[in-house]
Short mmCIF file of C-alpha atoms and ligand atoms in Angstrom, two decimals:
data_model
loop_
_atom_site.label_atom_id
_atom_site.label_comp_id
_atom_site.label_asym_id
_atom_site.label_seq_id
_atom_site.Cartn_x
_atom_site.Cartn_y
_atom_site.Cartn_z
CA MET A 122 49.81 117.28 89.92
CA LEU A 123 49.35 114.13 91.96
CA LYS A 124 50.25 112.04 88.96
CA GLN A 125 53.36 114.12 88.35
CA ALA A 126 54.51 113.67 91.95
CA ALA A 127 53.91 109.92 91.69
CA ASN A 128 56.13 109.80 88.60
CA ASP A 129 58.95 111.69 90.28
CA PRO A 130 61.43 109.03 91.47
CA ALA A 131 62.50 111.17 94.43
CA SER A 132 59.00 111.37 95.83
CA ARG A 133 58.31 107.68 95.16
CA ALA A 134 61.32 106.62 97.26
CA ALA A 135 60.40 106.04 100.89
CA ARG A 136 61.71 108.82 103.05
CA ILE A 137 64.37 108.38 105.70
CA PRO A 138 64.16 110.00 109.17
CA VAL A 139 67.43 111.95 109.33
CA MET A 140 68.72 113.56 112.52
CA GLU A 141 71.86 115.20 111.15
CA ILE A 142 74.16 115.24 108.13
CA PHE A 143 77.72 116.45 108.72
CA GLY A 144 81.34 116.29 107.70
CA PRO A 145 83.78 115.84 106.15
CA THR A 146 85.27 114.68 109.41
CA VAL A 147 87.25 111.70 110.64
CA GLN A 148 85.78 108.40 111.82
CA GLY A 149 86.70 108.16 115.49
CA GLU A 150 86.32 104.44 116.14
CA GLY A 151 86.21 100.87 114.92
CA MET A 152 87.41 99.16 111.77
CA VAL A 153 87.75 102.37 109.74
CA VAL A 154 89.16 104.56 112.52
CA GLY A 155 90.79 107.67 111.09
CA ARG A 156 88.97 107.49 107.73
CA LYS A 157 87.89 110.81 106.31
CA THR A 158 84.13 110.46 105.98
CA ARG A 159 80.73 112.19 106.06
CA PHE A 160 77.98 111.17 108.45
CA VAL A 161 74.26 110.63 108.06
CA ARG A 162 72.65 110.03 111.45
CA THR A 163 69.20 108.43 111.39
CA ALA A 164 66.58 108.76 114.14
CA GLY A 165 65.20 105.93 116.24
CA CYS A 166 66.58 103.01 118.21
CA ASP A 167 65.15 99.73 119.54
CA TYR A 168 67.63 99.89 122.46
CA ARG A 169 67.95 102.25 125.40
CA CYS A 170 71.59 101.87 126.47
CA SER A 171 72.39 103.46 129.83
CA TRP A 172 75.46 105.23 128.42
CA CYS A 173 74.11 106.00 124.94
CA ASP A 174 75.95 109.04 123.54
CA SER A 175 73.28 109.54 120.88
CA ALA A 176 70.20 109.38 123.10
CA PHE A 177 68.85 112.45 121.31
CA THR A 178 68.11 110.14 118.39
CA TRP A 179 65.51 108.21 120.39
CA ASP A 180 64.62 109.91 123.72
CA GLY A 181 62.51 112.69 122.23
CA THR A 182 64.95 115.52 122.98
CA GLY A 183 65.96 115.75 119.32
CA LYS A 184 62.55 115.20 117.72
CA ASP A 185 62.38 118.72 116.25
CA ASP A 186 65.58 118.05 114.32
CA ILE A 187 64.23 114.99 112.50
CA ARG A 188 63.65 115.51 108.78
CA GLN A 189 62.07 113.02 106.39
CA LEU A 190 64.46 112.99 103.42
CA THR A 191 64.75 111.10 100.16
CA PRO A 192 68.04 109.52 99.04
CA ASP A 193 68.40 112.35 96.51
CA ASP A 194 67.94 114.99 99.23
CA ILE A 195 70.58 113.29 101.36
CA ILE A 196 73.14 112.97 98.58
CA ARG A 197 72.55 116.60 97.67
CA GLU A 198 73.26 117.67 101.26
CA LEU A 199 76.29 115.40 101.55
CA THR A 200 77.71 116.98 98.42
CA ALA A 201 76.90 120.53 99.54
CA LEU A 202 78.98 120.04 102.72
CA ASP A 203 82.17 120.94 100.88
CA GLY A 204 81.06 121.00 97.25
CA SER A 205 82.74 117.68 96.40
CA ALA A 206 81.08 114.32 95.75
CA PRO A 207 81.32 112.08 98.84
CA ASP A 208 83.77 109.21 98.52
CA HIS A 209 82.96 107.71 101.92
CA VAL A 210 79.76 107.93 103.94
CA THR A 211 79.07 106.57 107.43
CA LEU A 212 75.47 105.73 108.31
CA SER A 213 74.96 106.08 112.03
CA GLY A 214 72.10 106.24 114.52
CA GLY A 215 70.25 105.35 116.59
CA ASN A 216 69.95 102.00 114.91
CA PRO A 217 69.87 102.45 111.13
CA ALA A 218 68.96 98.77 110.81
CA LEU A 219 65.38 99.72 111.76
CA LEU A 220 64.98 101.31 108.32
CA PRO A 221 64.36 99.01 105.35
CA GLN A 222 64.18 102.09 103.09
CA LEU A 223 67.87 102.81 103.73
CA GLY A 224 68.63 100.31 100.95
CA ALA A 225 67.77 102.89 98.28
CA LEU A 226 70.22 105.41 99.78
CA ILE A 227 72.98 102.81 100.00
CA ALA A 228 72.46 101.77 96.38
CA ALA A 229 72.48 105.41 95.24
CA LEU A 230 75.66 106.20 97.21
CA ARG A 231 77.49 103.20 95.81
CA ALA A 232 76.29 103.98 92.28
CA ALA A 233 77.82 107.45 92.80
CA GLY A 234 81.14 105.88 93.75
CA ALA A 235 81.03 106.30 97.53
CA ALA A 236 81.98 103.58 99.99
CA VAL A 237 79.45 103.08 102.78
CA ALA A 238 80.16 102.21 106.42
CA LEU A 239 77.48 101.34 108.96
CA GLU A 240 77.30 100.23 112.58
CA THR A 241 74.40 98.47 114.25
CA GLN A 242 73.97 96.48 117.44
CA GLY A 243 72.93 93.32 115.60
CA SER A 244 69.34 93.11 116.78
CA LYS A 245 67.69 93.40 113.33
CA TRP A 246 68.52 92.17 109.84
CA GLN A 247 68.13 94.14 106.62
CA ASP A 248 68.90 92.73 103.18
CA TRP A 249 70.94 95.84 102.41
CA PHE A 250 73.53 94.67 105.00
CA LEU A 251 74.98 92.76 102.07
CA GLU A 252 75.68 96.05 100.25
CA ILE A 253 77.65 97.75 103.06
CA ASP A 254 81.39 98.10 102.44
CA GLU A 255 82.35 98.33 106.10
CA LEU A 256 79.73 96.80 108.37
CA THR A 257 80.24 96.66 112.12
CA LEU A 258 78.05 94.62 114.44
CA SER A 259 78.33 96.09 117.92
CA PRO A 260 76.41 93.97 120.45
CA LYS A 261 75.93 95.83 123.73
CA PRO A 262 77.64 94.60 126.92
CA PRO A 263 75.93 94.22 130.33
CA SER A 264 76.78 97.78 131.45
CA SER A 265 74.37 99.07 128.79
CA GLY A 266 71.44 97.52 130.66
CA MET A 267 70.43 95.72 127.46
CA THR A 268 70.20 91.95 126.94
CA THR A 269 71.81 90.49 123.83
CA ASP A 270 69.59 88.38 121.59
CA TRP A 271 72.28 85.86 120.67
CA GLY A 272 69.95 84.13 118.23
CA ALA A 273 69.38 87.36 116.28
CA LEU A 274 73.12 88.07 116.21
CA GLU A 275 73.81 84.53 115.02
CA ARG A 276 71.24 84.75 112.22
CA ILE A 277 72.79 88.02 111.04
CA ALA A 278 76.35 86.64 111.18
CA LEU A 279 75.21 83.56 109.25
CA ARG A 280 73.49 85.52 106.49
CA LEU A 281 76.51 87.79 106.12
CA ALA A 282 78.79 84.75 105.85
CA GLN A 283 76.46 83.13 103.31
CA GLY A 284 76.43 86.37 101.32
CA GLY A 285 80.23 86.48 101.36
CA ARG A 286 80.13 89.86 103.09
CA ARG A 287 83.03 90.70 105.40
CA PHE A 288 82.16 92.50 108.62
CA SER A 289 83.67 93.27 112.00
CA LEU A 290 82.49 92.93 115.57
CA LYS A 291 82.94 95.67 118.15
CA VAL A 292 82.23 95.74 121.87
CA VAL A 293 82.43 98.86 124.04
CA ILE A 294 83.98 98.07 127.43
CA PHE A 295 83.31 99.84 130.72
CA ASP A 296 84.29 97.21 133.31
CA GLU A 297 85.39 93.64 134.00
CA ILE A 298 81.90 92.25 133.36
CA ASP A 299 81.84 93.88 129.94
CA LEU A 300 85.26 92.43 129.25
CA ALA A 301 84.03 88.92 130.05
CA TYR A 302 81.11 89.56 127.69
CA ALA A 303 83.54 90.67 124.96
CA SER A 304 85.56 87.50 125.43
CA GLU A 305 82.36 85.50 124.95
CA VAL A 306 81.57 87.36 121.71
CA HIS A 307 85.12 86.74 120.46
CA ARG A 308 84.91 83.06 121.47
CA ARG A 309 81.70 82.67 119.46
CA TYR A 310 83.15 84.40 116.36
CA PRO A 311 86.90 83.72 116.44
CA GLY A 312 87.39 84.36 112.72
CA ILE A 313 85.70 87.77 112.63
CA PRO A 314 87.89 90.90 113.05
CA PHE A 315 87.24 91.98 116.62
CA TYR A 316 87.49 95.49 118.09
CA LEU A 317 87.42 96.32 121.79
CA GLN A 318 86.69 99.95 122.52
CA SER A 319 87.11 101.77 125.81
CA GLY A 320 83.83 103.38 126.86
CA ASN A 321 83.12 106.93 127.97
CA ASP A 322 80.82 107.10 131.00
CA ARG A 323 81.44 110.79 131.67
CA LEU A 324 78.96 112.10 129.12
CA GLY A 325 78.20 115.11 131.33
CA GLU A 326 81.80 116.41 131.42
CA GLN A 327 81.87 119.57 129.31
CA ASP A 328 85.54 120.41 129.89
CA ARG A 329 87.45 118.51 127.25
CA MET A 330 90.78 118.92 129.02
CA ARG A 331 89.35 117.30 132.15
CA LEU A 332 87.76 114.51 130.13
CA LEU A 333 90.99 113.65 128.31
CA PRO A 334 93.07 112.17 131.17
CA TYR A 335 90.08 110.07 132.18
CA LEU A 336 89.57 108.71 128.65
CA LEU A 337 93.28 107.98 128.44
CA GLU A 338 93.17 106.11 131.75
CA ARG A 339 90.22 104.01 130.56
CA TYR A 340 92.02 103.18 127.31
CA GLU A 341 95.21 102.26 129.19
CA TRP A 342 93.24 100.01 131.52
CA LEU A 343 91.67 98.20 128.57
CA VAL A 344 94.99 97.82 126.75
CA ASP A 345 96.56 96.42 129.92
CA ARG A 346 93.80 93.87 130.36
CA VAL A 347 93.78 92.77 126.73
CA VAL A 348 97.53 92.42 126.29
CA ALA A 349 97.66 90.32 129.48
CA ASP A 350 94.95 87.91 128.32
CA PRO A 351 96.31 85.15 126.04
CA GLY A 352 92.69 84.22 125.22
CA LEU A 353 92.23 87.52 123.38
CA ARG A 354 94.06 86.87 120.13
CA ASP A 355 93.52 88.57 116.78
CA VAL A 356 91.94 91.63 118.39
CA HIS A 357 92.20 95.39 118.12
CA VAL A 358 91.96 97.77 121.10
CA LEU A 359 90.93 101.32 120.28
CA PRO A 360 89.71 104.46 122.02
CA GLN A 361 87.02 106.77 120.65
CA LEU A 362 89.33 109.30 119.01
CA HIS A 363 86.55 111.82 118.43
CA THR A 364 85.86 112.18 122.17
CA TRP A 365 89.57 112.84 122.72
CA ILE A 366 89.47 115.67 120.25
CA TRP A 367 85.99 117.06 120.47
CA GLY A 368 84.82 115.92 123.90
CA ASN A 369 81.12 115.44 124.53
CA LYS A 370 79.68 117.84 121.98
CA LYS A 371 76.37 116.65 120.58
CA ARG A 372 77.40 116.91 116.96
CA ARG A 373 80.64 115.65 118.20
CA LEU A 374 82.37 115.07 114.91
CA GLU A 375 81.38 118.37 113.39
CA ARG A 376 83.54 121.40 113.81
CA MET B 126 131.60 69.62 116.01
CA LEU B 127 131.92 72.01 113.11
CA LYS B 128 130.07 69.59 110.89
CA GLN B 129 127.31 69.19 113.46
CA ALA B 130 126.87 72.96 113.68
CA ALA B 131 126.73 73.20 109.89
CA ASN B 132 123.92 70.63 109.84
CA ASP B 133 121.87 72.45 112.44
CA PRO B 134 119.30 74.48 110.48
CA ALA B 135 119.25 77.20 113.16
CA SER B 136 122.95 77.88 112.86
CA ARG B 137 122.84 77.72 109.06
CA ALA B 138 120.24 80.50 108.90
CA ALA B 139 121.81 83.92 108.61
CA ARG B 140 121.51 85.82 111.84
CA ILE B 141 119.43 88.95 112.28
CA PRO B 142 120.65 92.02 114.23
CA VAL B 143 117.90 92.46 116.82
CA MET B 144 117.60 95.53 119.03
CA GLU B 145 114.60 94.49 121.10
CA ILE B 146 111.76 91.98 121.27
CA PHE B 147 108.71 93.00 123.25
CA GLY B 148 104.97 92.70 123.74
CA PRO B 149 102.22 91.71 123.63
CA THR B 150 101.26 95.33 123.20
CA VAL B 151 99.07 97.34 120.86
CA GLN B 152 100.13 98.76 117.50
CA GLY B 153 99.98 102.52 117.90
CA GLU B 154 99.80 103.68 114.28
CA GLY B 155 99.00 103.04 110.66
CA MET B 156 96.88 100.48 108.86
CA VAL B 157 96.70 98.06 111.80
CA VAL B 158 96.34 100.66 114.56
CA GLY B 159 95.03 99.07 117.75
CA ARG B 160 96.05 95.52 116.79
CA LYS B 161 97.39 93.40 119.62
CA THR B 162 100.87 92.46 118.46
CA ARG B 163 104.46 91.66 119.44
CA PHE B 164 107.43 93.63 118.15
CA VAL B 165 110.83 92.66 116.80
CA ARG B 166 112.97 95.75 116.29
CA THR B 167 115.99 95.33 114.02
CA ALA B 168 119.12 97.45 114.13
CA GLY B 169 120.38 99.71 111.35
CA CYS B 170 118.94 102.34 109.02
CA ASP B 171 120.00 103.88 105.70
CA TYR B 172 118.26 107.15 106.72
CA ARG B 173 118.99 109.70 109.45
CA CYS B 174 115.66 111.43 109.96
CA SER B 175 115.87 114.58 112.08
CA TRP B 176 112.92 113.50 114.25
CA CYS B 177 113.66 109.76 114.31
CA ASP B 178 112.13 108.25 117.46
CA SER B 179 114.24 105.09 117.08
CA ALA B 180 117.64 106.73 116.55
CA PHE B 181 119.13 104.26 119.04
CA THR B 182 118.80 101.65 116.28
CA TRP B 183 121.36 103.44 114.11
CA ASP B 184 123.21 106.23 115.98
CA GLY B 185 125.43 103.96 118.05
CA THR B 186 123.78 104.69 121.41
CA GLY B 187 122.09 101.27 121.40
CA LYS B 188 124.92 99.19 119.97
CA ASP B 189 125.44 97.18 123.17
CA ASP B 190 121.82 95.99 122.97
CA ILE B 191 122.18 94.47 119.49
CA ARG B 192 122.06 90.67 119.43
CA GLN B 193 122.62 88.47 116.40
CA LEU B 194 119.70 86.02 116.52
CA THR B 195 118.39 83.21 114.34
CA PRO B 196 114.71 82.98 113.37
CA ASP B 197 114.34 80.13 115.89
CA ASP B 198 115.83 82.27 118.67
CA ILE B 199 113.44 85.07 117.83
CA ILE B 200 110.33 82.89 117.71
CA ARG B 201 111.36 81.33 121.01
CA GLU B 202 111.63 84.77 122.62
CA LEU B 203 108.38 85.96 121.08
CA THR B 204 106.64 82.92 122.54
CA ALA B 205 108.29 83.30 125.95
CA LEU B 206 106.87 86.83 126.29
CA ASP B 207 103.58 85.49 127.59
CA GLY B 208 103.90 81.76 127.00
CA SER B 209 101.51 81.76 124.03
CA ALA B 210 102.35 81.36 120.35
CA PRO B 211 102.37 84.76 118.59
CA ASP B 212 99.42 85.34 116.27
CA HIS B 213 100.64 88.74 115.04
CA VAL B 214 104.19 90.08 114.84
CA THR B 215 105.33 93.56 113.79
CA LEU B 216 108.82 93.90 112.34
CA SER B 217 110.16 97.35 113.01
CA GLY B 218 113.45 99.25 112.87
CA GLY B 219 115.52 101.01 111.88
CA ASN B 220 114.84 99.91 108.35
CA PRO B 221 114.19 96.15 108.32
CA ALA B 222 114.35 96.26 104.51
CA LEU B 223 118.15 96.38 104.81
CA LEU B 224 118.10 92.72 105.86
CA PRO B 225 117.66 90.08 103.14
CA GLN B 226 117.92 87.39 105.82
CA LEU B 227 114.64 88.55 107.38
CA GLY B 228 112.87 86.39 104.78
CA ALA B 229 113.60 83.24 106.79
CA LEU B 230 112.02 84.73 109.92
CA ILE B 231 108.95 85.86 107.98
CA ALA B 232 108.51 82.42 106.44
CA ALA B 233 108.90 80.74 109.85
CA LEU B 234 106.40 83.09 111.50
CA ARG B 235 103.81 82.54 108.80
CA ALA B 236 104.36 78.79 108.90
CA ALA B 237 103.64 79.01 112.64
CA GLY B 238 100.35 80.77 111.92
CA ALA B 239 101.33 84.36 112.75
CA ALA B 240 100.44 87.35 110.60
CA VAL B 241 103.36 89.68 109.93
CA ALA B 242 103.28 93.47 109.66
CA LEU B 243 106.22 95.60 108.57
CA GLU B 244 106.95 99.26 107.88
CA THR B 245 109.78 100.63 105.78
CA GLN B 246 110.50 103.97 104.14
CA GLY B 247 110.53 102.50 100.64
CA SER B 248 114.20 103.03 99.81
CA LYS B 249 115.13 99.33 99.33
CA TRP B 250 113.37 96.30 97.89
CA GLN B 251 113.42 92.79 99.36
CA ASP B 252 111.71 89.81 97.72
CA TRP B 253 110.14 88.95 101.08
CA PHE B 254 108.00 92.12 100.81
CA LEU B 255 105.64 89.83 98.89
CA GLU B 256 105.19 87.67 102.02
CA ILE B 257 104.20 90.48 104.41
CA ASP B 258 100.53 90.48 105.46
CA GLU B 259 100.42 94.17 106.32
CA LEU B 260 103.12 96.15 104.56
CA THR B 261 103.39 99.91 104.98
CA LEU B 262 105.63 102.09 102.82
CA SER B 263 106.34 105.28 104.72
CA PRO B 264 108.33 107.72 102.57
CA LYS B 265 109.80 110.52 104.67
CA PRO B 266 108.61 114.12 104.21
CA PRO B 267 110.91 117.18 103.90
CA SER B 268 110.97 117.87 107.67
CA SER B 269 112.95 114.64 108.10
CA GLY B 270 115.89 116.16 106.21
CA MET B 271 115.86 113.16 103.86
CA THR B 272 115.29 113.23 100.10
CA THR B 273 112.82 110.74 98.65
CA ASP B 274 114.12 108.48 95.88
CA TRP B 275 110.88 108.49 93.87
CA GLY B 276 112.30 105.98 91.42
CA ALA B 277 113.03 103.45 94.20
CA LEU B 278 109.56 103.96 95.65
CA GLU B 279 107.99 103.51 92.22
CA ARG B 280 109.92 100.27 91.56
CA ILE B 281 108.76 98.88 94.92
CA ALA B 282 105.13 99.89 94.34
CA LEU B 283 105.25 98.30 90.88
CA ARG B 284 106.69 95.00 92.10
CA LEU B 285 104.12 94.82 94.88
CA ALA B 286 101.33 95.46 92.39
CA GLN B 287 102.74 92.83 90.01
CA GLY B 288 102.94 90.38 92.90
CA GLY B 289 99.32 91.09 93.83
CA ARG B 290 100.39 92.21 97.30
CA ARG B 291 98.23 94.85 98.98
CA PHE B 292 100.06 97.52 100.94
CA SER B 293 99.45 100.95 102.39
CA LEU B 294 101.28 104.26 102.25
CA LYS B 295 101.88 106.40 105.31
CA VAL B 296 103.35 109.88 105.68
CA VAL B 297 104.17 111.52 109.00
CA ILE B 298 103.26 115.21 108.96
CA PHE B 299 104.90 118.00 110.94
CA ASP B 300 104.03 121.12 108.90
CA GLU B 301 102.47 122.54 105.75
CA ILE B 302 105.44 121.53 103.60
CA ASP B 303 105.07 117.92 104.76
CA LEU B 304 101.38 118.10 103.98
CA ALA B 305 102.10 119.23 100.42
CA TYR B 306 104.53 116.30 100.14
CA ALA B 307 101.83 113.92 101.41
CA SER B 308 99.40 115.24 98.79
CA GLU B 309 102.02 114.52 96.15
CA VAL B 310 102.44 110.93 97.39
CA HIS B 311 98.66 110.47 97.38
CA ARG B 312 98.40 111.98 93.89
CA ARG B 313 101.01 109.51 92.61
CA TYR B 314 99.27 106.51 94.19
CA PRO B 315 95.56 107.36 94.34
CA GLY B 316 94.43 103.75 94.61
CA ILE B 317 96.65 102.81 97.56
CA PRO B 318 95.19 103.12 101.10
CA PHE B 319 96.75 106.28 102.45
CA TYR B 320 97.48 107.20 106.07
CA LEU B 321 98.45 110.65 107.30
CA GLN B 322 99.97 110.66 110.77
CA SER B 323 100.58 113.63 113.01
CA GLY B 324 104.24 113.78 114.03
CA ASN B 325 105.79 114.18 117.46
CA ASP B 326 108.66 116.68 117.51
CA ARG B 327 108.88 116.86 121.31
CA LEU B 328 110.95 113.73 121.75
CA GLY B 329 112.67 115.25 124.79
CA GLU B 330 109.48 115.79 126.80
CA GLN B 331 109.54 113.27 129.64
CA ASP B 332 106.28 114.34 131.29
CA ARG B 333 103.57 112.41 129.51
CA MET B 334 100.80 114.66 130.82
CA ARG B 335 102.52 117.70 129.33
CA LEU B 336 103.14 115.91 126.04
CA LEU B 337 99.52 114.84 125.66
CA PRO B 338 97.84 118.23 125.01
CA TYR B 339 100.54 119.01 122.46
CA LEU B 340 100.07 115.72 120.61
CA LEU B 341 96.33 116.29 120.66
CA GLU B 342 96.77 119.78 119.22
CA ARG B 343 98.99 118.43 116.43
CA TYR B 344 96.43 115.74 115.59
CA GLU B 345 93.60 118.28 115.59
CA TRP B 346 95.56 120.54 113.28
CA LEU B 347 96.13 117.70 110.84
CA VAL B 348 92.49 116.59 110.95
CA ASP B 349 91.38 120.18 110.28
CA ARG B 350 93.67 120.51 107.29
CA VAL B 351 92.72 117.16 105.79
CA VAL B 352 88.96 117.47 106.17
CA ALA B 353 89.13 120.93 104.57
CA ASP B 354 91.06 119.69 101.51
CA PRO B 355 88.78 118.16 98.85
CA GLY B 356 91.91 116.85 97.09
CA LEU B 357 92.57 114.46 99.96
CA ARG B 358 90.00 111.74 99.32
CA ASP B 359 90.14 108.13 100.46
CA VAL B 360 92.55 108.92 103.29
CA HIS B 361 92.93 108.09 106.98
CA VAL B 362 94.21 110.57 109.58
CA LEU B 363 95.67 109.02 112.72
CA PRO B 364 97.78 109.99 115.71
CA GLN B 365 100.49 107.81 117.24
CA LEU B 366 98.39 106.23 119.97
CA HIS B 367 101.39 104.77 121.77
CA THR B 368 102.88 108.21 122.43
CA TRP B 369 99.56 109.31 123.90
CA ILE B 370 99.66 106.43 126.34
CA TRP B 371 103.30 105.81 126.95
CA GLY B 372 104.93 109.11 126.04
CA ASN B 373 108.53 109.15 124.88
CA LYS B 374 109.83 106.02 126.61
CA LYS B 375 112.51 104.27 124.57
CA ARG B 376 110.80 100.90 124.59
CA ARG B 377 107.73 102.90 124.18
CA LEU B 378 105.26 100.11 123.58
CA GLU B 379 106.49 97.96 126.40
CA ARG B 380 105.05 98.27 129.86
S1 SF4 C 672 72.12 100.79 120.44
FE1 SF4 C 672 73.41 102.60 120.10
S2 SF4 C 672 71.98 104.31 119.58
FE2 SF4 C 672 70.76 102.61 120.48
S3 SF4 C 672 70.60 103.15 122.67
FE3 SF4 C 672 72.38 101.76 122.44
S4 SF4 C 672 74.16 103.12 122.16
FE4 SF4 C 672 72.29 104.36 121.80
S1 SF4 C 673 113.68 105.85 108.31
FE1 SF4 C 673 112.70 105.47 110.30
S2 SF4 C 673 114.26 104.43 111.59
FE2 SF4 C 673 115.33 105.34 109.80
S3 SF4 C 673 116.04 107.36 110.55
FE3 SF4 C 673 114.03 107.69 109.55
S4 SF4 C 673 112.49 107.51 111.22
FE4 SF4 C 673 114.44 106.64 111.98
#
């Protein structure tokens, strides 16, 4: 029996700590905003951002929801969501870049014809970054309470460039200090597609119709600041569409 | 004097009927949603869509605003907007594809280092389509009251493919019949990036805060329908962000 299990490819593959699998839904932010996609959210993060909207992936409150799944398990669940093979999958966290074993899932998804998108803060490298179709590095601004390791970010950007892999940069903005930080990121990487995103610091607001005018006001503020700044060229300014539609629900992109 | 004028390249270039020049602002829709850009809106359209939000470009109400400008005039005005050279310009209408002379402006913009985006309904071809960085063909669904010339659209798609020019397709959706039309467009061009956009049929609503919940509801409806339809793969679903922020103002992307 042991031998049989060892010969089964699914059980040989290292398992992935999965928090939730959901969709099809629509990507609410960043370089593939609006894309119909399915999500796999992994558990665990090396950061502790003050305004993290996925704190349940690392603060212990979601630990009973974590399942250790193989790539085959995950693809089976992604397919079962609506009975059709996934054509686009977004890997989210937490920080999925903590998981070297994610490479096997990415390879299996791409072999099955799905495009793969992933976002990470740029604190850790994984070789499978080179296999991601739509990779976003999202370094965290001062309002997060985190400190950017510019050397780590630079090493990642360099390896992606050497590997010929296109990626985008995204910074979430809450205030003027964050905006200055974003300008610094853009100054360091002028050739990389750059996305500024208005942040949501009202994570406790349960009434979506009260949240909406506030989110709109924050987006307007950011648009105003960016369009008035001739130093911010070749940039995109986006809201988080999913919070506009679904508010602060935990599984916020699931219906 | 006549001879001197004839030797002046600016006066030799055919003039372009321009309705408005504005920005920097943010692109509110489609494949470059969120992009910081400047707009040149040309006058004239071969269509008469029932829900056209730029009817002043063709219904006579804006005729006193039309100016006949050379490419040099236009680039000068684009630069004067904030004193910096434009890095991204969106050509809008009306239907800019009615204007063969737009090619000179596009060439001048690209020579000056600006990327150029353009949207047209796909009823007319221009050779300068091959010079557009971000070209969107937006055939009009039944709710517009227009009838799609599938042959014209096909000839344009073919020439773009032969010219190696990437483009996207976009359909604005108001109802189930439009959605069926969009599925037909997507079925005809499965490999072309496809954008579904929720339409705004409350063009008379002047109170932005009353318009907003309605626009949100229309976007939610469209997202629900698209995520539930396994036939709609490899698609994006987007609202018109500018109407969320700026409502139904005529120069709706200008502050
Ligand atoms: S990096 Fe992302 S998941 Fe981690 S704490 Fe920050 S916001 Fe949350
Ligand atoms: S094609 Fe565009 S500009 Fe022309 S009538 Fe229709 S919506 Fe208006």
